[in-house]
Amino acid sequence: MRSSRDRALAALAGAAGGSHDPAGLAPVGAGLDHDVYRTGDLVLRVGDPAEVAREAALLRLLAGELPCPVPVPVLVDEVEGVLGHRWLPGEPLLGRPAPRGLAARLGRVLRRLHDVDVAGLAHLGLPDEGDDLSEFAIDLTGPEPLVATVRRTVPEPGPHRVLVHNDLGAEHLLMT
C-alpha cells in the first residue's frame, strides 16, 4: 500500500497539474484514521477514500450554517482519499488556558450544529451511532471521579437526532 504522503502528492498532481513542489509537503499531524499535510496555505487530510466525498459535502453544508470558520474543501480526491482545504488561522487550544467567553461561543456553535436538519442530510449516509450513550460511557477513561460522574449521569435518548462533532477536543479549537 502506498504511503499517505504519496497519496497526498498524487492528489495534488491530479488537481493542480503538478504545480506543487513535493519538497514543500510537510506533515502537520495525524489522527486515528488519517494523516495531515500542509503545502503553502493548503491542508491535505489523507484518510479513507470511501469517506472523502461525504465529508466534503458535509463540510460545505456546515460552512454556511455555523458561526465559526469551517474548513471548506477545495480539493476532493476520492481515489486517493484526500480532502484539501485552506489553512485556518489560529493556534490549537490544547495546553493553553481557555480565553474568556469561550464556553458561550462554543455553546452557540454547538447549538447551531445541533439545529441542522439531519433529515435533510439522508443523501449523505451519515453514520448512526445509536441512542444508548451508556455504551460510550463504558469505555470512557480519565480521572476516576469525573468518569464516575459521567457514567452516573448519562442522559436518556432525546426526542430527535442531532449532528455532533464526534471529536471535539482542545486540539480542534483554534484560537486567534
Coordinates of N, CA, C and O in Angstrom, one line a residue:
M1 N 0.8 -1.2 0.0 CA 0.0 0.0 0.0 C 0.9 1.2 0.0 O 1.9 1.3 0.7
R2 N 0.5 2.3 -0.7 CA 1.2 3.5 -0.8 C 1.1 4.3 0.4 O 0.1 4.3 1.1
S3 N 2.1 5.1 0.7 CA 2.1 5.9 1.9 C 1.1 7.0 1.8 O 0.7 7.4 0.7
S4 N 0.7 7.6 2.9 CA -0.3 8.7 2.9 C 0.4 9.9 2.2 O -0.3 10.7 1.5
R5 N 1.7 10.1 2.3 CA 2.4 11.2 1.7 C 2.3 11.0 0.1 O 2.0 12.0 -0.6
D6 N 2.5 9.8 -0.3 CA 2.4 9.6 -1.8 C 1.0 9.8 -2.3 O 0.8 10.3 -3.4
R7 N 0.0 9.4 -1.5 CA -1.4 9.7 -1.9 C -1.7 11.2 -1.9 O -2.3 11.6 -2.9
A8 N -1.1 11.9 -1.0 CA -1.3 13.4 -1.0 C -0.7 14.0 -2.2 O -1.3 14.9 -2.9
L9 N 0.5 13.6 -2.5 CA 1.2 14.1 -3.7 C 0.5 13.7 -5.0 O 0.4 14.6 -5.9
A10 N -0.1 12.5 -5.1 CA -0.8 12.2 -6.3 C -2.1 13.0 -6.4 O -2.4 13.4 -7.5
A11 N -2.7 13.3 -5.3 CA -3.9 14.2 -5.4 C -3.6 15.6 -5.8 O -4.3 16.2 -6.6
L12 N -2.5 16.1 -5.3 CA -2.0 17.4 -5.7 C -1.7 17.5 -7.2 O -2.1 18.4 -7.9
A13 N -1.0 16.4 -7.6 CA -0.6 16.4 -9.0 C -1.8 16.3 -9.9 O -1.9 17.0 -11.0
G14 N -2.8 15.6 -9.5 CA -4.0 15.5 -10.3 C -4.9 16.7 -10.3 O -5.5 17.1 -11.3
A15 N -4.9 17.4 -9.2 CA -5.7 18.6 -9.1 C -5.1 19.9 -9.6 O -5.7 20.8 -10.1
A16 N -3.8 19.9 -9.5 CA -3.1 21.2 -9.9 C -2.1 21.0 -11.0 O -1.3 21.9 -11.3
G17 N -2.2 19.9 -11.7 CA -1.3 19.7 -12.8 C 0.2 19.6 -12.4 O 1.1 19.9 -13.2
G18 N 0.4 19.2 -11.2 CA 1.8 19.1 -10.7 C 2.4 20.4 -10.3 O 3.6 20.5 -10.3
S19 N 1.6 21.4 -10.0 CA 2.2 22.7 -9.7 C 2.8 22.9 -8.3 O 3.4 23.9 -8.0
H20 N 2.5 21.9 -7.4 CA 3.1 22.0 -6.1 C 4.4 21.2 -6.0 O 4.6 20.2 -6.5
D21 N 5.3 21.8 -5.2 CA 6.6 21.2 -5.0 C 6.5 20.1 -4.0 O 6.1 20.4 -2.8
P22 N 6.8 18.9 -4.3 CA 6.8 17.8 -3.3 C 7.6 18.0 -2.1 O 7.2 17.6 -1.0
A23 N 8.7 18.8 -2.2 CA 9.5 19.0 -1.1 C 8.8 20.0 -0.1 O 9.1 20.0 1.1
G24 N 7.8 20.7 -0.6 CA 7.1 21.6 0.3 C 5.9 21.0 1.1 O 5.2 21.6 1.8
L25 N 5.7 19.7 0.9 CA 4.7 19.0 1.6 C 5.2 18.5 3.0 O 6.0 17.7 3.0
A26 N 4.7 19.2 4.0 CA 5.2 18.9 5.4 C 4.1 18.2 6.2 O 2.9 18.6 6.1
P27 N 4.4 17.2 7.0 CA 3.4 16.6 7.9 C 3.0 17.6 9.0 O 3.8 18.4 9.5
V28 N 1.7 17.6 9.3 CA 1.2 18.5 10.3 C 0.7 17.7 11.5 O 0.9 18.1 12.6
G29 N 0.2 16.5 11.3 CA -0.3 15.7 12.4 C -1.0 14.5 11.8 O -1.0 14.2 10.6
A30 N -1.6 13.8 12.8 CA -2.3 12.5 12.4 C -3.4 12.2 13.4 O -3.3 12.7 14.6
G31 N -4.4 11.5 13.0 CA -5.4 11.1 13.9 C -5.5 9.5 13.8 O -4.5 8.9 13.3
L32 N -6.5 9.0 14.3 CA -6.6 7.5 14.3 C -6.8 6.9 12.9 O -6.3 5.8 12.7
D33 N -7.4 7.7 12.1 CA -7.7 7.2 10.7 C -7.2 8.1 9.6 O -7.7 8.0 8.5
H34 N -6.3 9.0 9.9 CA -5.9 9.9 8.8 C -4.5 10.6 9.1 O -4.1 10.5 10.3
D35 N -3.9 11.1 8.1 CA -2.6 11.9 8.3 C -2.9 13.2 7.6 O -3.7 13.3 6.7
V36 N -2.2 14.3 8.1 CA -2.5 15.6 7.6 C -1.1 16.2 7.2 O -0.1 16.1 7.9
Y37 N -1.2 16.9 6.0 CA 0.0 17.5 5.5 C -0.4 18.9 5.1 O -1.5 19.3 4.9
R38 N 0.7 19.8 4.9 CA 0.5 21.1 4.5 C 1.5 21.5 3.5 O 2.6 21.1 3.6
T39 N 1.0 22.2 2.5 CA 1.9 22.8 1.5 C 1.4 24.2 1.2 O 0.2 24.4 0.8
G40 N 2.2 25.2 1.6 CA 1.7 26.6 1.5 C 0.5 26.8 2.4 O 0.5 26.5 3.6
D41 N -0.6 27.3 1.8 CA -1.8 27.5 2.7 C -2.8 26.4 2.5 O -4.0 26.5 2.9
L42 N -2.4 25.3 1.8 CA -3.3 24.2 1.6 C -3.0 23.1 2.6 O -1.9 22.6 2.8
V43 N -4.1 22.6 3.2 CA -4.0 21.4 4.1 C -4.6 20.2 3.4 O -5.7 20.3 2.9
L44 N -3.9 19.1 3.5 CA -4.4 17.9 2.9 C -4.6 16.8 4.0 O -3.7 16.5 4.7
R45 N -5.8 16.3 4.1 CA -6.2 15.3 5.0 C -6.3 14.0 4.2 O -7.1 13.9 3.3
V46 N -5.4 13.0 4.5 CA -5.4 11.8 3.8 C -6.0 10.7 4.7 O -5.5 10.4 5.8
G47 N -7.1 10.1 4.2 CA -7.8 9.1 5.0 C -8.5 8.1 4.2 O -8.0 7.7 3.1
D48 N -9.6 7.6 4.6 CA -10.4 6.6 3.9 C -11.0 7.1 2.6 O -11.9 8.0 2.7
P49 N -10.7 6.6 1.5 CA -11.3 7.1 0.2 C -12.8 7.0 0.2 O -13.5 7.8 -0.4
A50 N -13.4 6.0 0.9 CA -14.8 5.9 0.9 C -15.5 7.0 1.7 O -16.7 7.2 1.5
E51 N -14.8 7.8 2.5 CA -15.4 8.8 3.4 C -15.2 10.2 2.8 O -15.9 11.1 3.3
V52 N -14.3 10.4 1.9 CA -14.0 11.7 1.4 C -15.1 12.5 0.8 O -15.3 13.7 1.2
A53 N -15.9 12.0 -0.1 CA -17.0 12.7 -0.7 C -18.0 13.1 0.3 O -18.5 14.3 0.3
R54 N -18.4 12.2 1.2 CA -19.4 12.6 2.2 C -18.9 13.7 3.2 O -19.6 14.6 3.5
E55 N -17.6 13.6 3.6 CA -17.1 14.6 4.5 C -17.0 15.9 3.8 O -17.3 17.0 4.4
A56 N -16.6 16.0 2.5 CA -16.6 17.2 1.8 C -17.9 17.8 1.6 O -18.1 19.0 1.8
A57 N -18.9 17.0 1.3 CA -20.3 17.6 1.2 C -20.8 18.1 2.6 O -21.4 19.2 2.6
L58 N -20.5 17.4 3.6 CA -20.9 17.9 4.9 C -20.2 19.2 5.3 O -20.9 20.1 5.8
L59 N -18.9 19.3 5.1 CA -18.2 20.5 5.4 C -18.7 21.7 4.6 O -18.9 22.8 5.2
R60 N -19.0 21.5 3.4 CA -19.6 22.6 2.5 C -20.9 23.0 3.1 O -21.2 24.2 3.1
L61 N -21.7 22.1 3.5 CA -23.0 22.5 4.1 C -22.8 23.2 5.4 O -23.5 24.3 5.6
L62 N -22.0 22.7 6.3 CA -21.8 23.3 7.6 C -21.1 24.7 7.5 O -21.4 25.6 8.3
A63 N -20.3 25.0 6.5 CA -19.7 26.3 6.3 C -20.7 27.4 6.2 O -20.5 28.5 6.7
G64 N -21.9 27.1 5.7 CA -22.9 28.1 5.6 C -23.9 28.1 6.8 O -24.7 29.0 6.9
E65 N -23.7 27.2 7.7 CA -24.6 27.1 8.8 C -24.0 27.5 10.2 O -24.7 27.9 11.1
L66 N -22.7 27.4 10.3 CA -22.1 27.5 11.7 C -21.4 28.9 11.8 O -20.9 29.4 10.9
P67 N -21.5 29.5 13.0 CA -21.0 30.8 13.3 C -19.5 30.8 13.6 O -19.0 31.4 14.6
C68 N -18.7 30.0 12.9 CA -17.3 29.9 13.1 C -16.6 29.4 11.8 O -17.3 28.9 10.9
P69 N -15.3 29.6 11.6 CA -14.7 29.1 10.4 C -14.8 27.6 10.3 O -14.6 26.9 11.3
V70 N -15.1 27.1 9.1 CA -15.2 25.7 8.8 C -14.3 25.4 7.6 O -14.3 26.2 6.7
P71 N -13.5 24.4 7.7 CA -12.6 24.1 6.5 C -13.5 23.7 5.3 O -14.1 22.7 5.3
V72 N -13.5 24.5 4.3 CA -14.2 24.3 3.1 C -13.3 23.6 2.0 O -12.3 24.1 1.7
P73 N -13.7 22.4 1.6 CA -12.9 21.7 0.7 C -12.7 22.4 -0.7 O -13.6 22.9 -1.3
V74 N -11.4 22.4 -1.1 CA -11.1 22.9 -2.4 C -10.4 21.8 -3.3 O -10.2 22.0 -4.5
L75 N -10.2 20.7 -2.7 CA -9.7 19.5 -3.4 C -10.3 18.3 -2.8 O -10.3 18.1 -1.6
V76 N -10.9 17.5 -3.6 CA -11.5 16.2 -3.2 C -11.1 15.2 -4.1 O -11.5 15.2 -5.3
D77 N -10.3 14.2 -3.6 CA -9.8 13.1 -4.5 C -10.3 11.8 -3.8 O -9.7 11.3 -2.9
E78 N -11.4 11.3 -4.4 CA -11.9 10.0 -3.8 C -11.1 8.8 -4.1 O -11.2 7.8 -3.3
V79 N -10.3 8.8 -5.1 CA -9.4 7.7 -5.4 C -8.3 7.6 -4.3 O -8.0 6.5 -3.8
E80 N -7.7 8.7 -4.1 CA -6.5 8.8 -3.1 C -7.0 8.9 -1.7 O -6.2 8.7 -0.8
G81 N -8.3 9.3 -1.5 CA -8.7 9.6 -0.1 C -8.2 10.8 0.5 O -7.9 10.9 1.6
V82 N -8.1 11.9 -0.4 CA -7.6 13.2 0.1 C -8.6 14.3 0.0 O -9.3 14.4 -1.0
L83 N -8.7 15.0 1.1 CA -9.5 16.2 1.2 C -8.6 17.4 1.5 O -7.9 17.3 2.4
G84 N -8.7 18.4 0.6 CA -7.8 19.6 0.8 C -8.7 20.8 1.1 O -9.7 21.0 0.5
H85 N -8.2 21.6 2.0 CA -8.8 22.9 2.3 C -7.8 24.0 2.7 O -6.6 23.6 2.9
R86 N -8.1 25.2 2.7 CA -7.2 26.3 3.0 C -6.9 26.2 4.5 O -7.8 25.8 5.3
W87 N -5.7 26.6 4.9 CA -5.3 26.7 6.3 C -6.1 27.6 7.0 O -6.4 28.7 6.6
L88 N -6.7 27.2 8.2 CA -7.5 28.1 9.0 C -6.5 28.8 10.0 O -5.7 28.1 10.6
P89 N -6.7 30.1 10.3 CA -5.9 30.8 11.2 C -6.1 30.3 12.7 O -7.2 29.9 13.0
G90 N -5.1 30.5 13.5 CA -5.3 30.2 14.9 C -4.4 29.1 15.4 O -3.7 28.5 14.6
E91 N -4.3 29.0 16.7 CA -3.5 28.0 17.3 C -4.4 27.1 18.2 O -5.4 27.6 18.8
P92 N -4.1 25.8 18.2 CA -5.0 24.9 19.0 C -5.0 25.3 20.4 O -4.0 25.8 21.0
L93 N -6.1 25.2 21.1 CA -6.3 25.5 22.5 C -5.5 24.5 23.4 O -5.2 24.8 24.5
L94 N -5.3 23.3 22.9 CA -4.6 22.3 23.7 C -3.4 22.8 24.4 O -2.5 23.4 23.8
G95 N -3.4 22.7 25.7 CA -2.2 23.1 26.6 C -2.2 24.6 26.9 O -1.3 25.1 27.5
R96 N -3.3 25.3 26.5 CA -3.3 26.7 26.7 C -4.6 27.0 27.6 O -5.6 26.3 27.5
P97 N -4.5 28.1 28.3 CA -5.8 28.5 29.1 C -6.9 28.9 28.1 O -6.6 29.6 27.1
A98 N -8.1 28.6 28.4 CA -9.2 29.0 27.6 C -9.5 30.5 27.7 O -9.4 31.0 28.8
P99 N -9.7 31.1 26.6 CA -9.9 32.6 26.7 C -11.3 32.8 27.3 O -12.2 32.0 27.2
R100 N -11.5 34.0 27.8 CA -12.7 34.5 28.4 C -13.8 34.4 27.3 O -13.6 34.8 26.2
G101 N -15.0 33.8 27.7 CA -16.1 33.8 26.8 C -16.1 32.5 25.9 O -17.0 32.4 25.1
L102 N -15.1 31.7 26.0 CA -15.1 30.5 25.1 C -16.3 29.6 25.2 O -16.8 29.2 24.2
A103 N -16.7 29.3 26.5 CA -17.8 28.4 26.7 C -19.1 29.0 26.0 O -19.8 28.2 25.3
A104 N -19.3 30.2 26.1 CA -20.5 30.8 25.4 C -20.4 30.7 23.9 O -21.4 30.3 23.2
R105 N -19.2 31.0 23.4 CA -19.1 30.9 21.9 C -19.2 29.5 21.4 O -19.8 29.2 20.4
L106 N -18.6 28.6 22.2 CA -18.7 27.1 21.8 C -20.1 26.7 21.9 O -20.6 25.9 21.1
G107 N -20.8 27.1 22.9 CA -22.2 26.8 23.1 C -23.1 27.2 21.9 O -23.9 26.5 21.4
R108 N -22.8 28.4 21.4 CA -23.5 28.9 20.2 C -23.2 28.0 19.0 O -24.1 27.7 18.2
V109 N -22.0 27.7 18.8 CA -21.6 26.8 17.7 C -22.3 25.5 17.8 O -22.9 25.0 16.8
L110 N -22.2 24.8 18.9 CA -22.9 23.5 19.1 C -24.4 23.6 19.0 O -25.0 22.7 18.4
R111 N -25.0 24.7 19.5 CA -26.4 24.8 19.3 C -26.8 24.9 17.8 O -27.7 24.2 17.4
R112 N -26.0 25.6 17.0 CA -26.3 25.7 15.6 C -26.0 24.3 14.9 O -26.8 23.9 14.0
L113 N -25.0 23.6 15.3 CA -24.7 22.3 14.8 C -25.8 21.4 15.1 O -26.3 20.7 14.2
H114 N -26.3 21.4 16.3 CA -27.4 20.5 16.7 C -28.8 20.9 16.0 O -29.7 20.1 16.0
D115 N -28.9 22.1 15.6 CA -30.1 22.6 14.9 C -30.1 22.2 13.4 O -31.2 22.4 12.8
V116 N -29.0 21.8 12.9 CA -29.0 21.4 11.4 C -30.0 20.2 11.3 O -30.0 19.3 12.0
D117 N -30.8 20.3 10.2 CA -31.9 19.3 10.0 C -31.2 18.0 9.4 O -30.9 18.0 8.3
V118 N -31.1 17.0 10.3 CA -30.4 15.8 9.9 C -31.3 15.0 8.9 O -30.8 14.2 8.1
A119 N -32.6 15.2 8.9 CA -33.5 14.5 7.9 C -33.1 15.0 6.5 O -33.2 14.2 5.6
G120 N -32.7 16.2 6.4 CA -32.3 16.7 5.1 C -30.9 16.3 4.6 O -30.5 16.6 3.5
L121 N -30.3 15.5 5.4 CA -28.9 15.0 5.1 C -28.9 13.5 4.8 O -27.8 12.9 4.7
A122 N -30.0 12.9 4.6 CA -30.1 11.5 4.4 C -29.2 11.1 3.2 O -28.7 10.0 3.2
H123 N -29.2 11.9 2.2 CA -28.4 11.6 1.0 C -26.9 11.4 1.3 O -26.2 10.8 0.5
L124 N -26.4 11.9 2.4 CA -25.0 11.8 2.7 C -24.7 10.4 3.4 O -23.5 10.1 3.5
G125 N -25.7 9.7 3.9 CA -25.4 8.5 4.5 C -24.6 8.6 5.8 O -23.7 7.8 6.0
L126 N -24.9 9.6 6.6 CA -24.2 9.8 7.8 C -24.3 8.6 8.8 O -25.4 8.0 8.8
P127 N -23.2 8.3 9.5 CA -23.3 7.2 10.4 C -24.3 7.4 11.5 O -24.5 8.6 11.9
D128 N -25.0 6.4 12.0 CA -26.0 6.5 13.0 C -25.4 5.8 14.2 O -25.3 4.5 14.2
E129 N -25.0 6.5 15.2 CA -24.3 6.0 16.4 C -25.2 5.3 17.4 O -24.8 4.7 18.3
G130 N -26.5 5.5 17.2 CA -27.4 4.9 18.1 C -27.8 5.8 19.2 O -27.2 6.9 19.4
D131 N -28.7 5.3 20.0 CA -29.3 6.2 21.1 C -28.7 5.9 22.5 O -28.8 6.7 23.4
D132 N -28.1 4.8 22.7 CA -27.6 4.4 24.0 C -26.3 5.0 24.4 O -25.2 4.4 24.0
L133 N -26.2 6.1 25.0 CA -25.0 6.8 25.4 C -24.2 6.0 26.5 O -23.1 6.2 26.7
S134 N -24.9 5.1 27.2 CA -24.2 4.4 28.3 C -23.2 3.5 27.7 O -22.2 3.2 28.3
E135 N -23.3 3.1 26.4 CA -22.3 2.3 25.7 C -21.0 3.1 25.6 O -19.9 2.5 25.8
F136 N -21.1 4.3 25.3 CA -20.0 5.2 25.2 C -19.3 5.3 26.5 O -18.1 5.3 26.6
A137 N -20.1 5.5 27.6 CA -19.5 5.7 28.9 C -18.7 4.5 29.4 O -17.9 4.6 30.3
I138 N -19.1 3.3 28.9 CA -18.4 2.1 29.4 C -16.9 2.2 29.2 O -16.1 1.8 30.0
D139 N -16.5 2.6 28.0 CA -15.1 2.7 27.6 C -14.4 4.0 27.9 O -13.2 4.2 27.6
L140 N -15.1 4.9 28.6 CA -14.6 6.2 28.9 C -13.4 6.1 29.9 O -13.5 5.4 30.8
T141 N -12.3 6.9 29.6 CA -11.2 6.9 30.5 C -10.9 8.3 30.9 O -11.4 9.3 30.3
G142 N -10.2 8.5 32.0 CA -9.9 9.8 32.5 C -9.9 9.8 34.0 O -9.9 8.7 34.7
P143 N -9.9 11.0 34.7 CA -9.9 11.0 36.1 C -11.1 10.3 36.7 O -12.2 10.6 36.3
E144 N -10.9 9.3 37.6 CA -12.0 8.5 38.0 C -13.2 9.2 38.6 O -14.3 8.8 38.3
P145 N -13.0 10.3 39.4 CA -14.2 11.0 39.9 C -15.0 11.5 38.7 O -16.3 11.5 38.8
L146 N -14.4 12.1 37.7 CA -15.1 12.6 36.6 C -15.8 11.5 35.8 O -16.9 11.7 35.4
V147 N -15.0 10.4 35.5 CA -15.6 9.3 34.8 C -16.8 8.8 35.5 O -17.9 8.5 34.9
A148 N -16.7 8.6 36.8 CA -17.8 8.1 37.6 C -19.1 9.0 37.5 O -20.2 8.6 37.4
T149 N -18.8 10.3 37.5 CA -19.9 11.3 37.4 C -20.6 11.2 36.0 O -21.8 11.2 35.9
V150 N -19.8 11.1 35.0 CA -20.3 11.0 33.6 C -21.2 9.7 33.5 O -22.3 9.7 33.0
R151 N -20.6 8.6 34.0 CA -21.4 7.3 33.9 C -22.7 7.3 34.7 O -23.7 6.7 34.3
R152 N -22.6 8.0 35.8 CA -23.8 8.1 36.7 C -24.9 9.0 36.1 O -26.1 8.9 36.4
T153 N -24.5 9.9 35.2 CA -25.4 11.0 34.8 C -25.7 10.9 33.2 O -26.1 11.9 32.6
V154 N -25.5 9.7 32.7 CA -25.8 9.6 31.2 C -27.2 9.9 31.0 O -28.1 9.3 31.6
P155 N -27.5 10.8 30.0 CA -28.9 11.2 29.8 C -29.6 10.1 29.0 O -29.0 9.3 28.3
E156 N -30.9 10.2 29.1 CA -31.8 9.3 28.3 C -31.8 9.8 26.8 O -31.5 11.0 26.6
P157 N -32.1 9.0 25.9 CA -32.1 9.4 24.5 C -33.1 10.6 24.3 O -34.2 10.6 25.0
G158 N -32.7 11.6 23.5 CA -33.6 12.7 23.2 C -34.6 12.4 22.2 O -34.6 11.3 21.6
P159 N -35.5 13.4 22.0 CA -36.7 13.1 21.1 C -36.3 13.1 19.6 O -37.0 12.7 18.7
H160 N -35.1 13.7 19.2 CA -34.7 13.7 17.8 C -33.1 13.6 17.7 O -32.4 13.9 18.7
R161 N -32.7 13.2 16.6 CA -31.3 13.1 16.3 C -30.7 14.4 16.0 O -31.3 15.3 15.4
V162 N -29.4 14.6 16.3 CA -28.7 15.8 16.0 C -27.3 15.5 15.5 O -26.8 14.4 15.7
L163 N -26.7 16.4 14.7 CA -25.3 16.3 14.3 C -24.4 16.5 15.5 O -24.7 17.4 16.3
V164 N -23.3 15.8 15.6 CA -22.3 16.0 16.6 C -21.0 16.1 16.0 O -20.7 15.6 14.9
H165 N -20.0 16.8 16.6 CA -18.7 16.9 16.1 C -18.0 15.6 16.1 O -17.3 15.2 15.2
N166 N -18.2 14.8 17.2 CA -17.6 13.5 17.3 C -16.1 13.4 17.6 O -15.6 12.4 17.8
D167 N -15.5 14.6 17.7 CA -14.1 14.6 18.1 C -13.7 16.0 18.5 O -12.7 16.6 18.2
L168 N -14.6 16.5 19.4 CA -14.4 17.9 19.8 C -13.4 17.9 21.0 O -13.8 17.7 22.1
G169 N -12.2 18.2 20.8 CA -11.2 18.4 21.8 C -10.5 19.7 21.6 O -10.6 20.4 20.6
A170 N -9.7 20.0 22.6 CA -8.9 21.3 22.6 C -8.0 21.4 21.4 O -7.8 22.5 20.9
E171 N -7.5 20.3 20.9 CA -6.7 20.3 19.7 C -7.4 20.8 18.5 O -6.8 21.1 17.5
H172 N -8.7 20.7 18.5 CA -9.5 21.1 17.3 C -10.2 22.5 17.5 O -10.9 22.9 16.6
L173 N -9.9 23.2 18.6 CA -10.4 24.5 18.8 C -9.3 25.5 18.5 O -8.3 25.5 19.3
L174 N -9.4 26.3 17.5 CA -8.4 27.2 17.1 C -8.7 28.6 17.6 O -9.7 29.1 17.4
M175 N -7.7 29.1 18.3 CA -7.8 30.4 18.9 C -6.9 31.4 18.2 O -5.8 31.2 18.0
T176 N -7.5 32.6 17.8 CA -6.7 33.6 17.2 C -6.3 34.7 18.1 O -6.9 34.8 19.2

